Amino acid sequence: MMSYLTTLTRAFLTRSLRPFRFQNEYDEALPFAGSRRLGLYVHIPFCRQLCTFCPYCKELYDEALCDEYIDCLLREIHLVGGQTQEKKQATSLYFGGGTPALAVRRIGELVAALQEHFIITEGIGLELHPDNVTVETLSALRAAGVTKISIGIQSFGDKFLGILGRKGFDPERLSATLRAVPFETVSMDFIFALPGQTVEDLKTDIATAFSIGANHVAIYPFIDFAFTGSTVKPMGKQQKRRLLDDITGYCEAMGYRRESIWTFSGTPGASYSSMTRENFLGFGCSATTLLKNQFKVNTFSVEEYRRRIQGGTLPTSLTLRFTTRQRMLYYLFWTAYSTEVDPRGFEEFFGVPLNKVYGFEFWLAKKLGFATEEQGIFRMTLKGAFYYHYYENYYTLAYIDKMWGILRREAFPKEIIL
């Protein structure tokens, strides 16, 4: 049913039955020189504990293996970045994982390598486990140029941490450390729609986060990926909708600004999102690259990633060559994640007015109460945000779950059709 729904929606919006066909091919010279609003992402997969709720590419931390991996990351950065003679402007740089803070002593090397090829204009972000939030680690990150951090709290409640297989931590310790080493953005991540979770539980989490030093929160839904081995039972649709609506209403009543479907900021300028970019380059195993006409995925295998890089070759596993309509759909899907779509940006990117291509769909979205139009910009309603979440959940399980499941088993599959 999920696959049927996503396939039907894709066919309607792309006006084609053509699937997304990822093939075992790639360009050694990536055409990013003309890309506007280019983002950068670096994946460091190592963790001290492999949490079953986390679907991302990850490996148990080993210091020697991590060092070898960082050496390969540096080579990949120069392989790609060295393809242009002049420095390319990039909006942002994000380090994700895994737990990239485990490589804290070498983050400065990676930032310096990227700055040889790119001018980063909107800051550098990095993810941390609560255990990594120490004065020593945060000071080293500040010295490396990191301006934004995201702490994977998941919950302050022992009950829900237990469900997720995580141990508790001391919020007051976090607070003292964050006061000692300030950052432009301190984001804290939470998971909602866990068994037995109520809006009061989430209110407590959010209030605690802002009281101990966060100026931004991300509240992501629990998604039951088939390959993670998680035994947590997903929450029902209507209960999940009430939670999302109630927590949105609470955040807005408290004066927090909605930055995206899942994120809210407590102070002007506080933001943390590595996803909402028109184009981006990804470095490291499992990292993805999105350009005007293609989407590529690096191998999920750390061993094969190292082998490719040591041989002087890009570690691409699969590449999707977009049709124009497919690229438009991808653009709108992730632009809408910010809860608004500006037709001017669409026309600048594709050279055609949004109304000419998707006028009926946006008219229908307004009629169904999914969006409003203010001064030419489309903004999601609460109803629209929930159904975006609902479809995104289907998309994740029908497409991403299948692809990542295969890529975790095969370093270089011949083809994946979605």
Short mmCIF file of N, CA and C in Angstrom, two decimals, residues 53 225 278 317 340 367:
data_model
loop_
_atom_site.label_atom_id
_atom_site.label_comp_id
_atom_site.label_asym_id
_atom_site.label_seq_id
_atom_site.Cartn_x
_atom_site.Cartn_y
_atom_site.Cartn_z
N PHE A 53 17.22 2.63 17.02
CA PHE A 53 16.26 3.57 16.45
C PHE A 53 16.88 4.44 15.36
N PHE A 225 12.04 1.81 10.69
CA PHE A 225 12.80 1.27 9.57
C PHE A 225 12.92 -0.24 9.72
N GLU A 278 19.27 23.67 -2.12
CA GLU A 278 18.96 23.41 -3.53
C GLU A 278 19.95 22.44 -4.13
N SER A 317 28.37 4.97 -5.10
CA SER A 317 27.74 3.66 -5.29
C SER A 317 26.69 3.71 -6.38
N GLU A 340 7.29 26.43 3.74
CA GLU A 340 6.86 27.43 2.76
C GLU A 340 7.58 27.23 1.43
N LYS A 367 -7.33 24.85 -1.54
CA LYS A 367 -8.73 24.45 -1.40
C LYS A 367 -8.90 23.39 -0.32
#
